Tab-separated table of C-alpha atoms in Angstrom:
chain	number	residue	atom	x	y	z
A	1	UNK	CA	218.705	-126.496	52.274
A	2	UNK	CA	217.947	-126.861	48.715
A	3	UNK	CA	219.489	-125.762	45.473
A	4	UNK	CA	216.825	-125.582	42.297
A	5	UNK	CA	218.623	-125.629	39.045
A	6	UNK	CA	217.525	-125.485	34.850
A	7	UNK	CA	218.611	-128.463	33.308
A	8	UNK	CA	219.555	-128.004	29.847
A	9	UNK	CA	219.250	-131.737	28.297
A	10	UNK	CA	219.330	-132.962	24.705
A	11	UNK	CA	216.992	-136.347	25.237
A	12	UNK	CA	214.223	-136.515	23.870
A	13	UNK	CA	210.997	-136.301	25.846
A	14	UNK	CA	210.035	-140.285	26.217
A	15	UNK	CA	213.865	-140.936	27.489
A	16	UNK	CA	213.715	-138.533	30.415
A	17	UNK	CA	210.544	-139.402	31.344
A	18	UNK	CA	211.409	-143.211	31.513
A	19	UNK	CA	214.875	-142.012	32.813
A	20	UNK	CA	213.362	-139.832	36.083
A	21	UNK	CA	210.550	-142.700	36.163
A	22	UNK	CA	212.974	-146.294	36.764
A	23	UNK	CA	211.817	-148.079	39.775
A	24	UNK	CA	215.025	-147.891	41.164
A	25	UNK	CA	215.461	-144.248	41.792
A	26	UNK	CA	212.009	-144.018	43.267
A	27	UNK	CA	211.603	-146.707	45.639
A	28	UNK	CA	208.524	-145.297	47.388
A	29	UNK	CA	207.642	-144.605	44.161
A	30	UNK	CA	207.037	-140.831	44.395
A	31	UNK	CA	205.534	-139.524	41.596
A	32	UNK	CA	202.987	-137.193	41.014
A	33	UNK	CA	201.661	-135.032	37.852
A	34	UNK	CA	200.075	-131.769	37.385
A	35	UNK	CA	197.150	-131.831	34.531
A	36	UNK	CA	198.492	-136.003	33.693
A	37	UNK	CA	198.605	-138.630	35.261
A	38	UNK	CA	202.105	-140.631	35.948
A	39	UNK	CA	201.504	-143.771	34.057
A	40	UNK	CA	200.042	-142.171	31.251
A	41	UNK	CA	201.963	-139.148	31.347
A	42	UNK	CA	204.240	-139.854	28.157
A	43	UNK	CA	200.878	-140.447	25.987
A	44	UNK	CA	199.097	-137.176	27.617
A	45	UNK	CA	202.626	-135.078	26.808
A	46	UNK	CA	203.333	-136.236	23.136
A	47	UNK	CA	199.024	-136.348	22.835
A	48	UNK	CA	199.004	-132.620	24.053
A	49	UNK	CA	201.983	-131.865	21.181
A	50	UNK	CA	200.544	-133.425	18.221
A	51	UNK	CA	196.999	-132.023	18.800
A	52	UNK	CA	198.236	-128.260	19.072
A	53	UNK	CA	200.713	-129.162	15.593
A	54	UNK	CA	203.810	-128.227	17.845
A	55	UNK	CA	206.139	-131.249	17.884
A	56	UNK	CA	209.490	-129.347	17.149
A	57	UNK	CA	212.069	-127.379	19.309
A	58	UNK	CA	212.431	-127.950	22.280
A	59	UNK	CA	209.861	-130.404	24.162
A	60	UNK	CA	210.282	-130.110	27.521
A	61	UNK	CA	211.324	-128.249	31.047
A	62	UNK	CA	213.878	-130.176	32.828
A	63	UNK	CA	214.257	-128.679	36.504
A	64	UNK	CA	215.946	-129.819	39.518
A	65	UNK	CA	215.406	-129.544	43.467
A	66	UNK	CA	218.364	-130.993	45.267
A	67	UNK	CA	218.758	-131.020	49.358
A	68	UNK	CA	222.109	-131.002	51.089
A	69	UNK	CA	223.343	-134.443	51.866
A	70	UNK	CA	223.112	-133.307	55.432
A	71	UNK	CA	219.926	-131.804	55.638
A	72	UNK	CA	217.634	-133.549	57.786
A	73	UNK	CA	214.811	-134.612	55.500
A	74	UNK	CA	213.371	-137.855	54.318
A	75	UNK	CA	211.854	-138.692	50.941
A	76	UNK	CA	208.571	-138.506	51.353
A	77	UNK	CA	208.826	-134.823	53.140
A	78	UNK	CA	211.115	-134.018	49.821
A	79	UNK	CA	208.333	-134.817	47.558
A	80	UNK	CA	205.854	-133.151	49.714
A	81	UNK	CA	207.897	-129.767	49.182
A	82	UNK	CA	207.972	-130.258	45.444
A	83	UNK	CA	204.661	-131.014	44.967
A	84	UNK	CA	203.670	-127.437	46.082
A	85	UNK	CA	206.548	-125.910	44.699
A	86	UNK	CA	204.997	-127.108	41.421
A	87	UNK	CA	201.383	-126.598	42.075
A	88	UNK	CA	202.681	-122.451	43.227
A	89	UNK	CA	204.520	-121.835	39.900
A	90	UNK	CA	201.520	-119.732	38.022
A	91	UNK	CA	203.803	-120.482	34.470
A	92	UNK	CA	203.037	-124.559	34.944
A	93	UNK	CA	199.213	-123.987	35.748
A	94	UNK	CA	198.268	-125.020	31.824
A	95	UNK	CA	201.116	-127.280	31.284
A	96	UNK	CA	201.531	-131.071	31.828
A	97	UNK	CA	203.974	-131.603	34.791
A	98	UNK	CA	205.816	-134.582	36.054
A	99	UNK	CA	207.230	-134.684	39.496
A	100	UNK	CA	209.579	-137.290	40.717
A	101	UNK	CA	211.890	-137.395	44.454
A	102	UNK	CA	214.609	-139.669	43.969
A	103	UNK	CA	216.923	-141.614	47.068
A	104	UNK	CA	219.790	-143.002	44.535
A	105	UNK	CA	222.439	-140.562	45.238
A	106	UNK	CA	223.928	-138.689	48.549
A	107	UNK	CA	221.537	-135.988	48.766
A	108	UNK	CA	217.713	-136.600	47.391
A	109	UNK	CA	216.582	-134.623	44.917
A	110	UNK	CA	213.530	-133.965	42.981
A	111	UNK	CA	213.194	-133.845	39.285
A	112	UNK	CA	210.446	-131.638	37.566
A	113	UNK	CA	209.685	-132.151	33.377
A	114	UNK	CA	207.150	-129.613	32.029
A	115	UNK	CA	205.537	-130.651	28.811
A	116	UNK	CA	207.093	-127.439	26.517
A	117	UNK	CA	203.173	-127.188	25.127
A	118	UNK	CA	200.092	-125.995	27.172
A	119	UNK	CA	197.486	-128.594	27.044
A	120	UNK	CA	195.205	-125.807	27.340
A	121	UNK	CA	195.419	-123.722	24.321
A	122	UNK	CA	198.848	-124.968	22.657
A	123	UNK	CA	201.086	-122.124	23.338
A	124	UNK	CA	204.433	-123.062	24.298
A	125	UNK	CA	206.249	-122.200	27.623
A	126	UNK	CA	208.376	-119.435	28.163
A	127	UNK	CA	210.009	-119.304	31.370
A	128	UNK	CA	211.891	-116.245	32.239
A	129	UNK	CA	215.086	-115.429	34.319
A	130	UNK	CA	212.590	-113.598	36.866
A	131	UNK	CA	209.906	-116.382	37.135
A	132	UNK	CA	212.900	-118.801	37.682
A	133	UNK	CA	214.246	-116.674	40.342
A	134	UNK	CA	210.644	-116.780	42.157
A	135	UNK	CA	210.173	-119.975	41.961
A	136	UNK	CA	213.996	-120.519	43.691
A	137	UNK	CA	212.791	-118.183	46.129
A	138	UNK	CA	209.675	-119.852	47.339
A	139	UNK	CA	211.727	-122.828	47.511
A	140	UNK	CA	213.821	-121.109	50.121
A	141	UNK	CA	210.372	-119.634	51.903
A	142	UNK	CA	209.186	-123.845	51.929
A	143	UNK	CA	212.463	-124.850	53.762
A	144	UNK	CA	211.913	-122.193	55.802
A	145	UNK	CA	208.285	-123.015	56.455
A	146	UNK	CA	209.832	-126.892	57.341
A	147	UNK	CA	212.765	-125.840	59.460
A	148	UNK	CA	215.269	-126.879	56.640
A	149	UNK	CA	218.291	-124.706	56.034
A	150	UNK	CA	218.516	-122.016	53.590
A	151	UNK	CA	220.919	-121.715	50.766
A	152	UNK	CA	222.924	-118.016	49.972
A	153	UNK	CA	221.119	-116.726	47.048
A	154	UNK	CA	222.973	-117.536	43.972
A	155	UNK	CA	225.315	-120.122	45.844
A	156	UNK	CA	225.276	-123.645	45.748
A	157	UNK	CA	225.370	-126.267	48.805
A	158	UNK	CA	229.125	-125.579	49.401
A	159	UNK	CA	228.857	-121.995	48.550
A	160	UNK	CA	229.792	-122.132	44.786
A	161	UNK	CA	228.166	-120.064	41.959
A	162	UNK	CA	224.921	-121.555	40.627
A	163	UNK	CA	224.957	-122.241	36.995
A	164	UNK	CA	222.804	-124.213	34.580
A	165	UNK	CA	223.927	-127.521	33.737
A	166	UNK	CA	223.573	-129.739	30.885
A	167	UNK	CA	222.084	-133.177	31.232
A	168	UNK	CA	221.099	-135.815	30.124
A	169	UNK	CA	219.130	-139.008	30.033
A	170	UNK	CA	220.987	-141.910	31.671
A	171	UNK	CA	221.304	-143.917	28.338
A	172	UNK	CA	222.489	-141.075	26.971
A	173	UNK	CA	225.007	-140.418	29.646
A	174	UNK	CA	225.687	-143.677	29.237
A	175	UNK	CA	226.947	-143.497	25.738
A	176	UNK	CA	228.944	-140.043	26.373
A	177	UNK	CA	230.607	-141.702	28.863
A	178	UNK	CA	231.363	-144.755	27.008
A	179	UNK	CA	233.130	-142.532	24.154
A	180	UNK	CA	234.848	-140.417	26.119
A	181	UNK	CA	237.061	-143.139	28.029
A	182	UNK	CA	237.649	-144.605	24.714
A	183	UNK	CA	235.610	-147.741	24.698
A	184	UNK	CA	233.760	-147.394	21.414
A	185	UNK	CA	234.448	-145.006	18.616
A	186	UNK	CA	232.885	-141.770	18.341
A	187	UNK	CA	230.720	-142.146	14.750
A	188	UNK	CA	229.246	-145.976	17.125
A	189	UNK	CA	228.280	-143.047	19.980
A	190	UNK	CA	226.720	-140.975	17.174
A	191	UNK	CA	224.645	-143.984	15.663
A	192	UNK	CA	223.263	-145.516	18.919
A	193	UNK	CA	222.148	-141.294	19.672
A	194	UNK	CA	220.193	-140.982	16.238
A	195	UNK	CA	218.498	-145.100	16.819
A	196	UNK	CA	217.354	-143.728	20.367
A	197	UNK	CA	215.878	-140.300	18.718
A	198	UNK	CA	214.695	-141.973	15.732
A	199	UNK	CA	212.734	-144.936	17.907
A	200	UNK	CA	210.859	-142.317	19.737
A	201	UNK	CA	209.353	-141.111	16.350
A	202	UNK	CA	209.376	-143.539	13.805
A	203	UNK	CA	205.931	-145.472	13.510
A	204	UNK	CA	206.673	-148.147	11.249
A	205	UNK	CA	210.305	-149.826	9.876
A	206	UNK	CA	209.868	-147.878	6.833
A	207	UNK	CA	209.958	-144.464	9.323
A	208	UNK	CA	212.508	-145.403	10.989
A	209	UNK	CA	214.851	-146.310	7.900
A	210	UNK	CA	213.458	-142.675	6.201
A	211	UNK	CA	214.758	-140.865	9.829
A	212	UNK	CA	218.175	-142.375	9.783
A	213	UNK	CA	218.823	-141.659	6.562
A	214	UNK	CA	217.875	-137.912	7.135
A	215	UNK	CA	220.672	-137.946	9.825
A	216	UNK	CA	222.586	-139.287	7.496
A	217	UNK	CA	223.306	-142.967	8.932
A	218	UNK	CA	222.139	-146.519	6.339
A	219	UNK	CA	220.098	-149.127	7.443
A	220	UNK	CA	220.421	-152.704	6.315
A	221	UNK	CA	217.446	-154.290	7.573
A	222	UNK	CA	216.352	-157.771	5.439
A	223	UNK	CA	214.001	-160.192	6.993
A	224	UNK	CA	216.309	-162.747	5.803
A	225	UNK	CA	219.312	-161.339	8.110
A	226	UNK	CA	219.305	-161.987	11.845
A	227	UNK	CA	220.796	-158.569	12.616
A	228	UNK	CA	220.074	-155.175	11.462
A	229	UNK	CA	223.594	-153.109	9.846
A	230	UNK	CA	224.151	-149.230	10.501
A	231	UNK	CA	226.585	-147.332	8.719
A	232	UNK	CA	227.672	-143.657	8.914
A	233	UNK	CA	227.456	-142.507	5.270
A	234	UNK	CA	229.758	-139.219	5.846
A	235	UNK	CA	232.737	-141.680	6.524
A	236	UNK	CA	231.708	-144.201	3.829
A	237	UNK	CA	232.252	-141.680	1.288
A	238	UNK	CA	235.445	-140.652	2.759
A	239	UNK	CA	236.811	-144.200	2.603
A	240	UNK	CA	237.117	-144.712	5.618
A	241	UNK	CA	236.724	-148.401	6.828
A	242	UNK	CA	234.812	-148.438	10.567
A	243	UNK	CA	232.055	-146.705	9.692
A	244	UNK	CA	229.774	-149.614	9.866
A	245	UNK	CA	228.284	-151.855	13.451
A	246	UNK	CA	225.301	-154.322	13.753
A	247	UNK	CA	222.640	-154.141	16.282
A	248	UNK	CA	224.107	-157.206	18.402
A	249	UNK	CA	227.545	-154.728	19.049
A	250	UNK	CA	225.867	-152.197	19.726
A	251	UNK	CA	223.360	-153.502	22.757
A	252	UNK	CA	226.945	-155.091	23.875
A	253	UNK	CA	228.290	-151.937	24.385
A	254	UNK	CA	225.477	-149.950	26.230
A	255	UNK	CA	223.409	-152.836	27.515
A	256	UNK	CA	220.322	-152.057	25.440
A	257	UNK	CA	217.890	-153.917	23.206
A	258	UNK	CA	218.342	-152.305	19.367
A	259	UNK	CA	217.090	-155.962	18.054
A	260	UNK	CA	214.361	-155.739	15.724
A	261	UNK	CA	211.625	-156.934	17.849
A	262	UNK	CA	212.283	-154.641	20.404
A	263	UNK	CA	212.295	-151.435	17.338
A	264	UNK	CA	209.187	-152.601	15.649
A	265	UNK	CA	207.190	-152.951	19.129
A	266	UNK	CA	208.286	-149.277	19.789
A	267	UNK	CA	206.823	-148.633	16.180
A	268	UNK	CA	204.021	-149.912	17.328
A	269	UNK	CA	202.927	-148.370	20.247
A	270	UNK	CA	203.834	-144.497	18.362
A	271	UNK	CA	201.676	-145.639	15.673
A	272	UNK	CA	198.749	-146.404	18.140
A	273	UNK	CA	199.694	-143.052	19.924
A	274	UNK	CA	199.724	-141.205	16.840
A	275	UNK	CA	195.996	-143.292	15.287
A	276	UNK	CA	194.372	-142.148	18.915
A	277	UNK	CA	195.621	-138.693	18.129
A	278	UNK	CA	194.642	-138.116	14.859
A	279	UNK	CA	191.181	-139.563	16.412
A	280	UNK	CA	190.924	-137.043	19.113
A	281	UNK	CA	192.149	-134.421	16.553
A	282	UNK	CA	189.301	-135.345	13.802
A	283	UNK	CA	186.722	-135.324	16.705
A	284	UNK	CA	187.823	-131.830	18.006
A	285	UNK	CA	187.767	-130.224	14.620
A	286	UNK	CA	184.457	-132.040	14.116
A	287	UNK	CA	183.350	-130.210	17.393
A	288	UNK	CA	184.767	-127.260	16.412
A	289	UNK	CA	182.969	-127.008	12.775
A	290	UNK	CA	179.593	-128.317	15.177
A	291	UNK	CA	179.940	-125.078	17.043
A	292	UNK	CA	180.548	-122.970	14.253
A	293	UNK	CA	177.446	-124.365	12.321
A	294	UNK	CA	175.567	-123.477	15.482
A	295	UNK	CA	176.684	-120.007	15.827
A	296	UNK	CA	175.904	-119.216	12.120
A	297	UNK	CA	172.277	-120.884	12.466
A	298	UNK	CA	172.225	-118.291	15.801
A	299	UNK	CA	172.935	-115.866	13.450
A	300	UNK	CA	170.372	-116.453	11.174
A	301	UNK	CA	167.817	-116.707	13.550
A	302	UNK	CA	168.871	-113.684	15.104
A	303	UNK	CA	168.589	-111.812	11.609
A	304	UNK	CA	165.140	-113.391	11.201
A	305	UNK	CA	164.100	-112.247	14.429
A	306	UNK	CA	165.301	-109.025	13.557
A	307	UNK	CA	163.897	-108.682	10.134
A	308	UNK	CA	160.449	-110.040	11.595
A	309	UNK	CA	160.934	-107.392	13.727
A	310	UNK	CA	161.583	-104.594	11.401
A	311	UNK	CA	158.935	-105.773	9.108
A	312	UNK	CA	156.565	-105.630	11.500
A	313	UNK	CA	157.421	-102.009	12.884
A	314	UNK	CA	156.848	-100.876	8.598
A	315	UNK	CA	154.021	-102.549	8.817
A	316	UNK	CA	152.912	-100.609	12.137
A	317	UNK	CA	154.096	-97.493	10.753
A	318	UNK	CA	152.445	-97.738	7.294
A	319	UNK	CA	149.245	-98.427	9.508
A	320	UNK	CA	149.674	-95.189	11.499
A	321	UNK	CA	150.511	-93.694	8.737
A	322	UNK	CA	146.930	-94.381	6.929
A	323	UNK	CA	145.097	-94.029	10.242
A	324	UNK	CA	146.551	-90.395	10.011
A	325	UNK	CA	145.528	-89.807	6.494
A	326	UNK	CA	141.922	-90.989	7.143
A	327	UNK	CA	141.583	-88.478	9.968
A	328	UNK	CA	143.317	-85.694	7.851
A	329	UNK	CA	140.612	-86.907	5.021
A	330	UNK	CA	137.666	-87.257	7.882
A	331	UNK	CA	138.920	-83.745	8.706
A	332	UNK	CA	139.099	-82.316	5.746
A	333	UNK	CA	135.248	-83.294	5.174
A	334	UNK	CA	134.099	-82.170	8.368
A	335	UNK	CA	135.425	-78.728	7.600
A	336	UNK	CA	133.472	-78.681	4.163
A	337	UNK	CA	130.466	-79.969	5.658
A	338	UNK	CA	130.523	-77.113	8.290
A	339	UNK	CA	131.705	-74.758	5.953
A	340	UNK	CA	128.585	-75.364	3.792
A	341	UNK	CA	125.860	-75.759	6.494
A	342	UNK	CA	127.257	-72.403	7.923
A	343	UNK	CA	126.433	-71.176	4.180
A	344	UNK	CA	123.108	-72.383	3.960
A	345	UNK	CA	122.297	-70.735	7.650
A	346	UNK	CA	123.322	-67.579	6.179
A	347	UNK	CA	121.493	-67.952	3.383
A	348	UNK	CA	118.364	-69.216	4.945
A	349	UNK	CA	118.553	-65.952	7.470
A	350	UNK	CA	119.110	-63.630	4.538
A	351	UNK	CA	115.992	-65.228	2.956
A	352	UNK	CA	113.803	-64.935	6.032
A	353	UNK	CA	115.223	-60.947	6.174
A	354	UNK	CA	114.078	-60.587	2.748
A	355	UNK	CA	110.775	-62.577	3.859
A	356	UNK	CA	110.104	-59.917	6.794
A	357	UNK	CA	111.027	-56.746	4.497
A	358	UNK	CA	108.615	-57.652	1.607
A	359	UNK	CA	105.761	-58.469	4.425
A	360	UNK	CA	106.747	-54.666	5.766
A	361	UNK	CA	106.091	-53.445	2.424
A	362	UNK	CA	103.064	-54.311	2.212
């Protein structure tokens, strides 16, 4: 049996990606894409944003296919279902869609992120209650169609209420986790959040200094210092003393790299992203304007035709026109020629009567 669920998760779009992506949860490394290709679907996603202008809100579809931890099904047949429950959804047909089966946990399950913007003309996904219910209901008709159990509608593997859960990347998750039990302090959590949003975005240091500050976090970063300094301005200003942690603490706590070579090659590689972008977007306008310039020359020819055209039905008319005033005229004279030979006849009989009377007379 499987369960589908809508994952509500805060991470931003490159952390899921590389979060459903690690080698480790897909051994057999299944992955597949819908209108991208798996290793370049974080370029194609954030390419497909940028050119369509539509960067903010929410970026992605976060959707999950899970099988009992019973169910008799191996990874490979798992993926197989997903692929065409992905390729039946008709709301995914312009989108960018990633598709990866993982084996880490008891059951296997299969995660699907849909790029939020169509890479066909821009607009951005809506996904209602009654598509999601089809789409959980096709699922049931493929386990059906591969003699896998079927799940109560609305009910989950052991026969709870389905609900939508909120997720999230497994840094992120990591850092939650980390706060809750008490092992760093909540305003380190909220730092190490805003350096993994901010890294996403930012293309140079500069960026990335310019971001934090918007959230409202300082950034001490000197080439002349080994490590880089964050502070949380709010509690600054309140006076209060931990409100400050270096880089170095930081990747000791969550086991990640915030060191400055590991920031500025991530700056790197969004400023490349965003140069090939702006590229594409230059040479589609470009194309665009091309097209238009053609349509208005169509235009003009077309009115030229059509002038031509006219002009030369005036000058056809005009011509008929005179054609019929030289036969009225040609007409006209005919009649007065007739109308004075038929006068001379009469007067050339009247003479000859005149003639034949006189010659009587005499």
């Amino acid at each position: 049996m499987a369960v589908i669920k809508a994952v509500s998760s805060r991470a931003g779009i490159k952390t899921i990606l590389n979060y459903v992506m690690k080698e480790e949860k897909t051994e057999q490394k299944l992955l597949s894409c819908l209108n991208c290709t798996p290793d370049m679907v974080q370029e194609q996603m954030e390419f497909t944003k940028r050119l369509w202008g539509k960067n903010g809100g929410r970026t992605y579809k976060h959707f999950v296919q899970s099988f009992a931890p019973e169910e008799n099904i191996d990874p490979v047949q798992a993926h197989q279902i997903a692929c065409q429950l992905a390729a039946s959804r008709p709301e995914w047909q312009d989108f960018e869609v990633l598709i990866a089966t993982h084996e880490d946990k008891k059951h296997i399950h299969t995660h699907f992120v849909v790029n939020s913007v169509s890479c066909v003309d821009g607009h951005k996904i809506q996904q209602s209650k009654a598509e999601l219910q089809a789409m959980k209901d096709y699922s049931d008709q493929l386990c059906a169609k591969y003699g896998l159990h079927i799940t109560e509608k609305g009910k989950t593997f052991d026969g709870q209420e389905r609900e939508e859960t909120a997720a999230f990347s497994k840094d992120t998750y990591q850092l939650l986790k980390k706060a809750e039990q008490g092992e760093v302090k909540s305003y380190v959590q909220d730092i190490a959040l805003a350096i993994l949003d901010c890294r996403e975005q930012a293309t140079s240091r500069t960026d990335f200094v310019q971001r934090m500050n918007e959230r409202g976090y300082g950034v001490d970063w000197q080439d002349s210092h080994k490590y880089i300094t964050f502070t949380d301005l709010k509690r600054q200003e309140q006076g209060e003393k931990q409100c400050k942690i270096r880089n170095n603490k930081l990747e000791k706590y969550y086991n990640m790299n915030f060191g400055k070579e590991s920031l500025e090659h991530e700056f790197e590689g969004n400023a490349r992203s965003q140069q090939t972008e702006q590229r594409a977007r230059e040479q589609l306008a470009a194309d665009r304007e091309a097209k238009a310039d053609n349509r208005t020359t169509g235009a003009d020819n077309i009115g030229a035709f059509i002038a031509n055209i006219a002009a030369q039905v005036g000058n056809a008319e005009a011509g008929r026109q005179e054609r019929a005033a030289e036969r009225s005229r040609r007409s006209a004279g005919d009649t007065e020629r007739e109308r004075r030979a038929k006068e001379a006849k009469r007067e050339a009989e009247a003479s000859m009567r005149r003639h034949r009377r006189d010659d009587l007379e005499l």
